[in-house]
Short mmCIF file of C-alpha atoms in Angstrom, two decimals:
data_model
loop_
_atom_site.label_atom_id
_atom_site.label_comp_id
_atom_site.label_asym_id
_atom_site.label_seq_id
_atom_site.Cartn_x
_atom_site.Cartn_y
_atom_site.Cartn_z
CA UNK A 1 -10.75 -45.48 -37.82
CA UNK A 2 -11.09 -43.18 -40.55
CA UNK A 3 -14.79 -41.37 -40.62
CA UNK A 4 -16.50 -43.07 -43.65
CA UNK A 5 -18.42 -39.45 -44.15
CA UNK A 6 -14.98 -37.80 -44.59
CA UNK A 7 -13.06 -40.27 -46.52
CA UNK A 8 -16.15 -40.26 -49.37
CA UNK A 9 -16.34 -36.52 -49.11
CA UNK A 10 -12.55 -36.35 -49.59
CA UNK A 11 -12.32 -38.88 -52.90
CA UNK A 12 -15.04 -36.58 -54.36
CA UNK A 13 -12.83 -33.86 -53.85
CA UNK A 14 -10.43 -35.33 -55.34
CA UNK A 15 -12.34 -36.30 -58.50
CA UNK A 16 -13.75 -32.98 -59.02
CA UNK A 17 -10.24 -31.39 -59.08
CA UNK A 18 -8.91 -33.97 -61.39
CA UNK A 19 -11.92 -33.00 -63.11
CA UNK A 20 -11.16 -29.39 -63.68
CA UNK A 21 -7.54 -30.19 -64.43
CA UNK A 22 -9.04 -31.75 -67.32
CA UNK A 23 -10.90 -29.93 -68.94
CA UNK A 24 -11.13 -30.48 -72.72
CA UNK A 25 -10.11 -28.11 -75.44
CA UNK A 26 -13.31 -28.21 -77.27
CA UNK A 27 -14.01 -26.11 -80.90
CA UNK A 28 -17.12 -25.17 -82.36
CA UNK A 29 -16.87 -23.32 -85.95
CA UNK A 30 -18.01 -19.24 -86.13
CA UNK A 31 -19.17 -16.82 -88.78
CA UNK A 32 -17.72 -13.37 -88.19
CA UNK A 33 -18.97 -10.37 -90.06
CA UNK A 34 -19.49 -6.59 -89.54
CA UNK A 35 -22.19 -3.96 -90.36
CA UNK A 36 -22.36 -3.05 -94.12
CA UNK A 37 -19.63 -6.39 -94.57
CA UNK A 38 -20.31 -7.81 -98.20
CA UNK A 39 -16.95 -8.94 -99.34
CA UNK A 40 -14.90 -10.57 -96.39
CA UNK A 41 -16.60 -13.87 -95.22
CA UNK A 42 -15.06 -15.79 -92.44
CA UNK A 43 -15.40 -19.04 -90.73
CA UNK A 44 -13.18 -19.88 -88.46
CA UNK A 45 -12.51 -22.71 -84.89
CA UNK A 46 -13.74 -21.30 -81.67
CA UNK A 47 -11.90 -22.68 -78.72
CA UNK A 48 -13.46 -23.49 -75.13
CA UNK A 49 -12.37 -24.68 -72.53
CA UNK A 50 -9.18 -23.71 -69.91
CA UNK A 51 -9.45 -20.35 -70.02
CA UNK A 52 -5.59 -19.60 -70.20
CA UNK A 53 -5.06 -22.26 -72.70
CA UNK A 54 -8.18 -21.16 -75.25
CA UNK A 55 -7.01 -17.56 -74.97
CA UNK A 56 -3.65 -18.53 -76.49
CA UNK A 57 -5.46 -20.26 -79.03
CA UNK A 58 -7.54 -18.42 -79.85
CA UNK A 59 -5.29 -15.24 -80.01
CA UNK A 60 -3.31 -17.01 -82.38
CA UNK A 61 -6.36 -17.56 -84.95
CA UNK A 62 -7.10 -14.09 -84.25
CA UNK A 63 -3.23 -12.89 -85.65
CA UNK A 64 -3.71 -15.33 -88.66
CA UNK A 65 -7.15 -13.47 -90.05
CA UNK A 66 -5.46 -9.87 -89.36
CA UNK A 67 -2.74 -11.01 -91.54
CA UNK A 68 -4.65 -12.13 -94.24
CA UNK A 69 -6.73 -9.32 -94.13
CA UNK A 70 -3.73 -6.38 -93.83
CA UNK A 71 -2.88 -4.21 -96.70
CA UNK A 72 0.09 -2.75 -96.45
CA UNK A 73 3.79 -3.97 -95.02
CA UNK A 74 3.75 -7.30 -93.05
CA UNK A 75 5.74 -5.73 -90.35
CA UNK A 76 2.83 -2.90 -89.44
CA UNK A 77 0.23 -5.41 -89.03
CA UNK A 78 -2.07 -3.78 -85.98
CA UNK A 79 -3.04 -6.29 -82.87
CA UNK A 80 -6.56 -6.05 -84.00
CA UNK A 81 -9.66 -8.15 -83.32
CA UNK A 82 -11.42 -10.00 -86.40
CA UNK A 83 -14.06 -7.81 -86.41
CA UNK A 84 -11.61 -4.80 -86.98
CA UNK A 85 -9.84 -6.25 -89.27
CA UNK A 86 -13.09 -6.19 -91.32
CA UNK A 87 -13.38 -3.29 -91.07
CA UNK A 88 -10.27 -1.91 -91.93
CA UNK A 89 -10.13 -4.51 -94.89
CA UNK A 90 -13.68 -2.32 -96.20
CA UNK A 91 -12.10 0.94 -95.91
CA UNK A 92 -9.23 -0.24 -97.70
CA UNK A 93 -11.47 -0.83 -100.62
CA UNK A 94 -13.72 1.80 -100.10
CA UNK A 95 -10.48 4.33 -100.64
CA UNK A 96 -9.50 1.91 -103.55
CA UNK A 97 -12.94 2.46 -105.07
CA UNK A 98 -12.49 6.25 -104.15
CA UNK A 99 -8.96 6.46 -105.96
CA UNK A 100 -10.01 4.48 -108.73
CA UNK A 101 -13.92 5.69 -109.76
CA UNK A 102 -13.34 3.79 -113.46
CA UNK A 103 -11.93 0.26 -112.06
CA UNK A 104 -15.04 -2.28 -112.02
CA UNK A 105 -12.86 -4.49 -109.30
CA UNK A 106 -14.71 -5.94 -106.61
CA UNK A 107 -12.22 -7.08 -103.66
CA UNK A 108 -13.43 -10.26 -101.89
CA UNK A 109 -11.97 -12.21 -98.91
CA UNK A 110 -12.47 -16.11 -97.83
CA UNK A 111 -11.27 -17.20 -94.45
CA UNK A 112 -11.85 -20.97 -93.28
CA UNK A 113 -10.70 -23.13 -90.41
CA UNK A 114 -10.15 -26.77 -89.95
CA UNK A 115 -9.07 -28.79 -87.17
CA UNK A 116 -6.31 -31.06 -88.78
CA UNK A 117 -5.66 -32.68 -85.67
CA UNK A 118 -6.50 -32.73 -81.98
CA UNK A 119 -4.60 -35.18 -79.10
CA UNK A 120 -3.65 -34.94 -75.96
CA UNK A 121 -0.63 -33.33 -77.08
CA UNK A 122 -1.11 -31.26 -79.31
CA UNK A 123 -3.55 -29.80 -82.03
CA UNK A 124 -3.68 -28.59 -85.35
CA UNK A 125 -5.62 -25.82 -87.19
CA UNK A 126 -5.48 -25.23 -90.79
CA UNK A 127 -6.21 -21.64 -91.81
CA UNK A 128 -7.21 -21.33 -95.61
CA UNK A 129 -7.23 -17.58 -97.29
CA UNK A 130 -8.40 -16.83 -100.59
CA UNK A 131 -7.58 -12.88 -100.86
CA UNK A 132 -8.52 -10.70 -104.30
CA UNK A 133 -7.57 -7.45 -104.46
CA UNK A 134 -6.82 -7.13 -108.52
CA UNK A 135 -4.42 -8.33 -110.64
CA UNK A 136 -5.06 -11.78 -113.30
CA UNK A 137 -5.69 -14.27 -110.06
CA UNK A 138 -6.59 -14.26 -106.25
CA UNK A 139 -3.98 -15.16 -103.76
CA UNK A 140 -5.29 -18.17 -102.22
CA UNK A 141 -2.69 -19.61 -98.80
CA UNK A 142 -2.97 -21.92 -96.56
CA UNK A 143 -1.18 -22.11 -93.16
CA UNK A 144 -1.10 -24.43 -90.58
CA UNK A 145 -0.76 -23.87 -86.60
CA UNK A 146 0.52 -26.17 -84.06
CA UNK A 147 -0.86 -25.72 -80.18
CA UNK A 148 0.67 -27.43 -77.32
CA UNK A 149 -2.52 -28.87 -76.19
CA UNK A 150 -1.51 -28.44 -72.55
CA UNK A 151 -0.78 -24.84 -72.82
CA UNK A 152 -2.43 -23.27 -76.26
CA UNK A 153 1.10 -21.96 -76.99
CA UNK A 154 2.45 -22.21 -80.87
CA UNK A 155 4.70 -25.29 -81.55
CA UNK A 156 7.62 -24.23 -84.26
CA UNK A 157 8.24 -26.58 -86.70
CA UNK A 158 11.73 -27.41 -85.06
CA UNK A 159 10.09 -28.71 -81.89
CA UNK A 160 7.89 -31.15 -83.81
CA UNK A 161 11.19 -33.69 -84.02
CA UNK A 162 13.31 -35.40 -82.15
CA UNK A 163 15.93 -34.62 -85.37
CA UNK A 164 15.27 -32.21 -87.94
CA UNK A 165 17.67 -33.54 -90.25
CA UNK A 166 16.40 -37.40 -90.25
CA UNK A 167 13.19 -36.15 -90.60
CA UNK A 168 14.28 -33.74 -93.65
CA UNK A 169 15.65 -36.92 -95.02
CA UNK A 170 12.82 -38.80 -94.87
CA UNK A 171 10.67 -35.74 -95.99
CA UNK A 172 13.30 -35.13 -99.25
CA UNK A 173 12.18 -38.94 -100.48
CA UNK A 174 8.48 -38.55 -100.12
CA UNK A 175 8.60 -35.07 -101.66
CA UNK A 176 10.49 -36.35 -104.96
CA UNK A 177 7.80 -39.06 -105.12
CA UNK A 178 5.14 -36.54 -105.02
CA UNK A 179 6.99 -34.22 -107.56
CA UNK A 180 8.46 -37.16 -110.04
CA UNK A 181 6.12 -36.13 -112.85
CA UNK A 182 6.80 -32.34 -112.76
CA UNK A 183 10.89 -32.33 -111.46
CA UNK A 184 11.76 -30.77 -114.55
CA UNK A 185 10.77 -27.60 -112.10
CA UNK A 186 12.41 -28.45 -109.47
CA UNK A 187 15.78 -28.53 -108.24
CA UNK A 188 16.09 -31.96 -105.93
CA UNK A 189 19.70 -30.99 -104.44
CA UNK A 190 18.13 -27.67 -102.64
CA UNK A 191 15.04 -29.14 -101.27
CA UNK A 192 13.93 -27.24 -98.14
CA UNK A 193 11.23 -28.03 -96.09
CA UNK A 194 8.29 -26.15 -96.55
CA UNK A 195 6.51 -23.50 -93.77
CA UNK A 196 3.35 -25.51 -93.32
CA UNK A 197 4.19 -28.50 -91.44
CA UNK A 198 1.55 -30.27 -89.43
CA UNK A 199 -0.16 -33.95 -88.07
CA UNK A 200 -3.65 -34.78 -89.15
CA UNK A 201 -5.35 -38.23 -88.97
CA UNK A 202 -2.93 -40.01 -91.03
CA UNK A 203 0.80 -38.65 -90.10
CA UNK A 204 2.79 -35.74 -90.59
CA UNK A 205 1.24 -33.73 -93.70
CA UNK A 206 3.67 -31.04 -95.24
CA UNK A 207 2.10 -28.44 -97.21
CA UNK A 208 3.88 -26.06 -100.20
CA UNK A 209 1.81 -23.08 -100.99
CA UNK A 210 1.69 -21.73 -104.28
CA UNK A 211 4.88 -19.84 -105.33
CA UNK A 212 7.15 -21.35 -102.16
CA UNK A 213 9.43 -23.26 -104.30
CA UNK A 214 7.86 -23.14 -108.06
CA UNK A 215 6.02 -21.39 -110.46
CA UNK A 216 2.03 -20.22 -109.79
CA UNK A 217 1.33 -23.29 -112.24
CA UNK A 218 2.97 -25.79 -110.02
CA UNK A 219 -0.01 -25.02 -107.70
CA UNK A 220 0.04 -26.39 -103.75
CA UNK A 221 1.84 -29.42 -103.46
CA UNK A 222 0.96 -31.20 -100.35
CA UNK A 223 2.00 -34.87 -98.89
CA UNK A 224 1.74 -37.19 -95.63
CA UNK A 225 3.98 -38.96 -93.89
CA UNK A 226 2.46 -42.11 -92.10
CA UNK A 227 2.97 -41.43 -88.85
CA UNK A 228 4.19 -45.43 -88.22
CA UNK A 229 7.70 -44.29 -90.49
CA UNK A 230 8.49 -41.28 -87.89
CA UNK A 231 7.40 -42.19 -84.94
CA UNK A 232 10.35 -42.66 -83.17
CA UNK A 233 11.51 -39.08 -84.28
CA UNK A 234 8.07 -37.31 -83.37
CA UNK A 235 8.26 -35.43 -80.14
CA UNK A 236 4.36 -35.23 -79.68
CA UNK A 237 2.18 -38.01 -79.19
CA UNK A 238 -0.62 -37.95 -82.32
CA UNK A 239 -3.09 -41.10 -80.57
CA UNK A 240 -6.21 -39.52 -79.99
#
């Protein structure tokens, strides 16, 4: 007969290791600034959690606020922590200011995070940037990212569907509904899907950022797709 000692000892074993193998991605928001930091304010999702699978995540949040914050050619962008991108987004100005004693232009930079959507599966972060550096307007974006929930790695937009061209179909019929007041500036027979595709509490969402396919007046266009007319085309698993 099996030792009653050993056979509890061994199910709690087993519980705590089932334990640890599921550990919950958890997020809790953050303020990051620098010394002598007035114009750059961010606030941005803090993973916890596996420690493999929040350093992929939060790696990736990391790339997104050096982007925003670069000056210069997208394809120099340094692998730089936040706070260094601060930084280097000050001196930027500081040597704007030095260039140009007369111009009264003050830069400023907004950075916020959202979780869209969290699962099993997968989660979703939405990154909004509001960037002024001169000129008549800001550049405000807004770009989503997809994590494997399992691993922290980025999901492209291709692995979202079982078929990317049923779902483009479906997406073509919801985005003329959205536009059908303004399609004078648009050009239905070359819709594209846009960059920013993502799940939040209500289905797929599919966001348009300013200038992507119309004029700065257009503005973002953004719609959802409930998830109950794709599901049988959605490779991840939205139920909470």
């Amino acid at each position: 007969m099996i030792n009653k000692n050993f056979l509890f000892a061994f199910c709690c074993l087993l519980f705590l290791l089932n334990c640890k193998e599921a550990i919950k991605t958890t997020f809790s928001d953050v303020t990051i600034s620098t010394k002598n930091n007035d114009i750059v304010a961010i606030n941005i999702p803090q993973a916890y959690g596996n420690e493999t699978i929040i350093t992929n995540i939060n790696s990736e949040i990391n790339k997104a606020v050096a982007t925003a914050l670069h000056i210069g050619e997208a394809d120099s962008i340094p692998s730089i922590s936040t706070e260094e991108s601060i930084i280097s987004f000050n001196k930027e100005y500081q040597s704007f200011k030095t260039n140009f004693p007369e111009s009264t232009q003050i830069w400023e930079a907004q950075i916020d995070g959202e979780i869209l959507h969290q699962s099993p599966e997968i989660i979703c972060i939405a990154i909004t940037t509001y960037i002024n550096t001169g000129g008549a307007h800001g550049n405000l974006n807004i770009s989503f990212l997809n994590f494997n929930s399992e691993t922290g790695h980025l999901i492209p937009n291709e692995n979202l569907f079982k078929n990317m061209d049923t779902f483009k179909k479906i997406a073509k019929t919801y985005f003329n509904e959205t536009i059908k007041d303004n399609d004078y500036l648009f050009d239905s027979e070359s819709f594209e899907l846009p960059q920013n595709i993502a799940y939040n509490e209500d289905g797929i969402v599919l966001l348009y950022n300013t200038y992507e396919i119309a004029p700065y007046a257009s503005g973002i266009i953004e719609f959802t797709i409930p998830f109950e007319n794709i599901s049988d085309i959605l490779v991840f698993n939205g139920s909470y």
